[in-house]
Coordinates of C-alpha atoms and ligand atoms in Angstrom, one line a residue:
M1 CA -7.7 -16.2 7.2
R2 CA -8.6 -13.4 9.7
L3 CA -11.6 -11.3 9.4
V4 CA -11.5 -8.1 11.5
I5 CA -15.0 -6.4 11.8
L6 CA -14.9 -2.8 12.8
D7 CA -17.7 -0.3 13.4
D8 CA -17.3 2.0 10.4
V9 CA -15.0 3.2 7.6
N10 CA -13.0 5.5 9.9
A11 CA -12.2 2.6 12.3
V12 CA -11.1 0.5 9.2
A13 CA -8.9 3.3 8.0
E14 CA -7.2 3.7 11.4
W15 CA -6.8 0.0 12.1
A16 CA -5.3 -0.5 8.6
A17 CA -2.9 2.3 9.0
K18 CA -1.8 1.1 12.4
Y19 CA -1.3 -2.4 11.0
V20 CA 0.9 -1.1 8.2
R21 CA 2.9 1.0 10.6
R22 CA 3.3 -2.0 12.9
R23 CA 4.4 -4.3 10.1
I24 CA 7.0 -1.8 8.8
L25 CA 8.4 -1.2 12.3
D26 CA 8.6 -4.9 13.1
F27 CA 10.5 -5.4 9.8
A28 CA 13.0 -2.7 10.8
P29 CA 13.8 -1.7 7.2
G30 CA 17.2 -0.1 6.4
P31 CA 19.4 0.7 3.4
D32 CA 20.1 -3.0 2.8
K33 CA 16.6 -4.2 3.7
Y34 CA 13.7 -2.4 2.1
F35 CA 10.1 -3.1 3.1
T36 CA 7.9 -3.7 0.0
L37 CA 4.3 -2.7 0.0
G38 CA 1.7 -3.4 -2.7
L39 CA -0.8 -0.5 -2.9
P40 CA -4.3 0.1 -4.2
T41 CA -6.1 3.2 -5.4
G42 CA -9.9 3.9 -5.0
S43 CA -12.0 5.5 -2.4
T44 CA -11.6 2.6 0.2
P45 CA -7.9 3.1 1.0
L46 CA -8.1 6.9 1.2
G47 CA -8.7 7.1 4.9
M48 CA -5.8 4.7 5.5
Y49 CA -3.5 6.9 3.5
R50 CA -4.6 10.0 5.5
K51 CA -3.8 8.2 8.7
L52 CA -0.4 7.1 7.5
I53 CA 0.4 10.6 6.5
E54 CA -0.7 11.7 10.0
F55 CA 1.6 9.1 11.6
H56 CA 4.4 10.2 9.4
R57 CA 3.9 13.8 10.5
Q58 CA 3.9 12.7 14.1
G59 CA 7.2 11.0 13.4
T60 CA 6.1 7.5 14.2
I61 CA 6.7 6.0 10.7
S62 CA 9.2 6.7 7.9
F63 CA 8.9 5.4 4.3
K64 CA 12.6 6.1 3.5
Y65 CA 13.3 2.4 3.2
V66 CA 10.0 1.3 1.7
K67 CA 9.4 0.3 -1.9
T68 CA 5.9 0.4 -3.3
F69 CA 4.2 -1.3 -6.2
N70 CA 0.8 -0.2 -7.3
M71 CA -1.8 -2.6 -8.5
D72 CA -2.9 -1.0 -11.7
E73 CA -3.1 2.0 -14.1
Y74 CA -5.3 2.9 -17.0
V75 CA -4.1 2.5 -20.5
G76 CA -3.8 5.7 -22.6
L77 CA -4.6 8.2 -19.9
P78 CA -1.9 10.9 -19.7
R79 CA 0.2 10.4 -16.5
D80 CA -0.7 13.9 -15.3
H81 CA -4.5 13.4 -15.9
P82 CA -6.2 14.1 -12.6
E83 CA -7.8 10.6 -12.7
S84 CA -4.6 8.7 -13.5
Y85 CA -3.5 6.4 -10.7
H86 CA -0.1 8.2 -10.9
S87 CA -1.9 11.5 -9.9
F88 CA -4.0 9.7 -7.3
M89 CA -1.0 8.2 -5.5
F90 CA 1.1 11.3 -5.7
N91 CA -1.7 13.6 -4.5
N92 CA -3.1 11.4 -1.8
F93 CA 0.0 9.8 -0.4
F94 CA 3.5 10.0 -2.0
K95 CA 3.9 13.8 -1.9
H96 CA 3.1 13.9 1.8
I97 CA 5.6 11.2 2.9
D98 CA 9.4 10.7 2.7
I99 CA 9.4 7.9 0.1
N100 CA 12.1 8.2 -2.6
P101 CA 10.0 8.7 -5.8
Q102 CA 12.3 6.1 -7.5
N103 CA 11.0 3.5 -5.1
A104 CA 7.4 4.1 -5.9
H105 CA 6.5 1.9 -8.8
I106 CA 3.4 2.4 -10.9
L107 CA 2.7 0.7 -14.2
N108 CA 3.0 3.0 -17.2
G109 CA -0.2 2.8 -19.2
N110 CA 1.4 4.9 -22.0
A111 CA 4.4 2.6 -22.6
P112 CA 5.1 1.9 -26.3
N113 CA 5.0 -1.8 -25.6
L114 CA 2.4 -2.6 -22.9
I115 CA 3.3 -6.3 -22.7
E116 CA 7.0 -5.5 -22.1
E117 CA 5.9 -2.9 -19.5
C118 CA 4.0 -5.7 -17.6
E119 CA 6.9 -8.1 -17.8
H120 CA 9.3 -5.4 -16.4
F121 CA 6.9 -4.7 -13.6
E122 CA 6.9 -8.4 -12.5
M123 CA 10.7 -8.4 -12.8
A124 CA 11.0 -5.3 -10.7
I125 CA 8.9 -6.9 -7.9
K126 CA 11.2 -10.0 -8.0
E127 CA 14.3 -7.8 -7.9
A128 CA 12.9 -6.0 -4.9
G129 CA 12.7 -9.4 -3.1
G130 CA 8.9 -9.9 -3.6
I131 CA 6.1 -8.0 -1.8
E132 CA 5.9 -8.2 1.9
L133 CA 2.4 -6.9 2.3
F134 CA -0.1 -6.4 -0.5
I135 CA -3.0 -4.1 0.3
G136 CA -6.1 -4.1 -1.8
G137 CA -9.7 -3.0 -2.1
I138 CA -12.4 -4.8 -4.1
G139 CA -15.2 -3.9 -6.4
P140 CA -18.8 -4.9 -5.7
D141 CA -18.3 -7.7 -8.2
G142 CA -15.5 -9.1 -6.1
H143 CA -12.7 -7.9 -8.5
I144 CA -9.2 -7.4 -7.1
A145 CA -7.2 -4.8 -8.9
F146 CA -8.6 -5.0 -12.5
N147 CA -9.0 -8.8 -12.3
E148 CA -12.6 -8.8 -13.4
P149 CA -14.9 -11.8 -13.0
G150 CA -13.6 -14.8 -14.9
S151 CA -9.9 -13.7 -14.6
S152 CA -7.5 -16.5 -14.2
L153 CA -6.6 -17.0 -10.5
V154 CA -3.0 -17.6 -11.5
S155 CA -2.8 -14.5 -13.7
R156 CA 0.2 -12.2 -13.8
T157 CA 0.6 -8.6 -14.6
R158 CA -1.0 -7.9 -18.0
V159 CA -3.3 -5.8 -20.2
K160 CA -7.0 -6.1 -19.4
T161 CA -10.2 -4.9 -21.0
L162 CA -12.4 -3.5 -18.4
A163 CA -15.9 -5.0 -17.6
Q164 CA -18.8 -2.8 -18.6
E165 CA -19.8 -2.6 -14.9
T166 CA -16.4 -1.2 -14.0
I167 CA -16.5 1.3 -16.8
I168 CA -19.9 2.5 -15.6
A169 CA -18.7 2.6 -12.0
N170 CA -15.7 4.7 -13.0
A171 CA -17.7 7.2 -15.1
R172 CA -18.2 9.2 -11.9
F173 CA -14.6 10.3 -12.2
F174 CA -14.9 11.3 -15.9
D175 CA -17.8 13.8 -15.9
N176 CA -20.2 10.8 -16.0
D177 CA -19.3 10.5 -19.7
L178 CA -18.8 6.9 -20.6
K179 CA -16.9 7.9 -23.7
K180 CA -14.2 9.5 -21.6
V181 CA -13.6 6.4 -19.4
P182 CA -10.6 4.3 -20.3
T183 CA -11.6 0.9 -21.4
M184 CA -8.3 -0.9 -20.8
A185 CA -5.9 -1.1 -18.0
L186 CA -2.6 -2.6 -16.9
T187 CA -3.1 -4.7 -13.8
V188 CA -1.2 -7.0 -11.5
G189 CA -2.6 -10.6 -11.7
V190 CA -4.3 -12.5 -9.0
G191 CA -1.2 -14.7 -9.0
T192 CA 1.0 -11.6 -8.5
V193 CA -0.9 -10.7 -5.3
M194 CA -0.9 -14.3 -4.2
D195 CA 2.9 -14.3 -4.2
A196 CA 3.0 -11.6 -1.6
R197 CA 4.0 -12.8 1.8
E198 CA 0.8 -11.3 3.3
V199 CA -2.4 -9.9 1.8
L200 CA -4.6 -7.3 3.5
I201 CA -8.0 -6.5 1.9
L202 CA -10.2 -3.6 2.9
I203 CA -14.0 -4.0 2.3
T204 CA -16.4 -1.3 3.4
G205 CA -20.0 -0.4 2.7
A206 CA -23.3 -2.3 2.2
H207 CA -22.7 -2.3 -1.6
K208 CA -19.7 -4.7 -1.0
A209 CA -21.6 -7.0 1.3
F210 CA -22.4 -9.6 -1.3
A211 CA -18.8 -9.6 -2.4
L212 CA -17.6 -10.1 1.1
Y213 CA -19.9 -13.1 1.5
K214 CA -18.6 -14.6 -1.7
A215 CA -15.0 -13.9 -0.6
I216 CA -15.2 -15.7 2.6
E217 CA -18.3 -17.9 3.0
E218 CA -18.4 -19.5 -0.5
G219 CA -15.7 -21.4 -2.3
V220 CA -12.8 -20.2 -4.4
N221 CA -14.3 -19.0 -7.7
H222 CA -12.8 -17.1 -10.6
M223 CA -16.1 -15.2 -10.9
W224 CA -15.2 -13.5 -7.6
T225 CA -11.5 -13.1 -7.9
V226 CA -11.0 -11.9 -4.3
S227 CA -12.1 -15.4 -3.1
A228 CA -8.6 -16.7 -4.3
F229 CA -7.1 -15.4 -1.1
Q230 CA -8.8 -18.3 0.8
M231 CA -5.8 -20.2 -0.6
H232 CA -3.3 -17.6 0.7
P233 CA -1.4 -18.7 3.9
C234 CA -1.5 -15.2 5.4
F235 CA -4.7 -13.3 4.4
L236 CA -6.2 -10.6 6.6
C237 CA -9.5 -9.0 5.7
L238 CA -10.7 -5.8 7.3
C239 CA -14.4 -4.7 7.0
D240 CA -17.0 -2.5 8.5
E241 CA -20.3 -3.5 9.9
D242 CA -22.2 -2.5 6.8
A243 CA -20.1 -4.9 4.7
T244 CA -21.1 -7.8 6.9
M245 CA -24.8 -7.6 5.9
E246 CA -24.8 -10.7 3.8
L247 CA -22.7 -12.9 6.2
R248 CA -24.2 -15.5 8.5
V249 CA -24.8 -14.3 12.0
K250 CA -22.6 -17.1 13.3
T251 CA -19.7 -16.0 11.0
V252 CA -19.9 -12.5 12.3
K253 CA -20.1 -13.7 15.9
Y254 CA -17.2 -16.1 15.4
F255 CA -14.9 -13.4 14.1
K256 CA -16.0 -10.7 16.5
G257 CA -15.3 -13.2 19.3
L258 CA -11.6 -13.1 18.2
S259 CA -11.4 -9.3 18.2
H260 CA -9.3 -9.2 21.4
V261 CA -6.7 -11.4 19.6
H262 CA -6.9 -9.3 16.4
N263 CA -6.5 -6.0 18.3
Q264 CA -3.1 -7.2 19.6
L265 CA -2.0 -7.0 15.9
V266 CA -2.1 -3.2 16.2
A267 CA -1.0 -2.9 19.8
D268 CA 1.6 -0.2 20.5
H269 CA 5.1 -1.2 19.7
R270 CA 7.2 -2.1 22.6
P271 CA 10.9 -1.3 22.0
G272 CA 13.3 -4.1 22.5
E273 CA 10.8 -6.9 21.4
E274 CA 12.7 -9.5 19.5
L275 CA 9.8 -11.0 17.6
S276 CA 6.6 -9.1 18.5
L277 CA 3.3 -10.8 19.1
S278 CA 2.0 -8.9 16.1
K279 CA 4.6 -10.6 13.9
Q280 CA 3.9 -14.0 15.4
L281 CA 0.1 -13.6 14.9
S282 CA 0.5 -12.3 11.4
T283 CA 2.2 -15.5 10.4
E284 CA -0.4 -17.7 11.9
G285 CA -2.7 -17.6 8.9
Ligands
PGA1 P1 -13.4 1.7 -4.4 O1 -12.9 0.8 -5.6 O2 -12.4 1.6 -3.3 O3 -13.5 3.1 -5.0 O4 -14.7 1.1 -4.0 C1 -12.4 -0.4 -5.4 C2 -12.2 -1.2 -6.7 O5 -13.1 -1.1 -7.6 O6 -11.3 -2.0 -6.8

């Protein structure tokens, strides 16, 4: 596990975007070799998406040979509803980049058979060769995607009833009216994310500090589903200073002492490198 501690949310956004660009460039995708990304919604990844759009406009990254799979979607919310995750991804990312819309996969929360929809999503991930890099945010209760506390740590894509805490947290997007907030969602499972070759989790803000502590300083526990990634061979966690508030001073010092190594993960790409340092480090675990 690597924990990269950065000054603030902007630094996290930039570091994350540079890391994603670096991983895609190192992979060298092409028509017979697509890079597969798992993607989150929420406020945390917004800055990273903005930076990736900027990099795309600068011409330093293309998504032409990238396939994406989103973590989750509400059940029963029309696809074109402004708060659907389809709308979120289209407005905040996909419409600004050169991805082929057919390669951007999002669960359909209006499918006539939701169980089949979840099975098809898992199958589509398999057919794409599995996910290379799964990016996620977490809730203050440590949930990853909609894997609420108590979710099985080997769960797969499925229908989930949302915890009351999540419904209340999401009310801000629905005129603060609890009756308008969807109560069910389709979500990838913890096991689905665990199968990715690499997991990158973004955690920012003091309100996530206790969850970060549970994620990395305490044991694997299904009440804090993000803690499952302690068992992942290639888990990278990016956080800001505010999110470290509940960590031990020695934990913070230890990981900050490694920052010179971590920063090489996003160093500028040198053309002609066979296996970049970034690639070697990202497989170290
Ligand atoms: P946030 O949501 O990024 O808006 O904090 C994350 C989540 O609840 O998974």
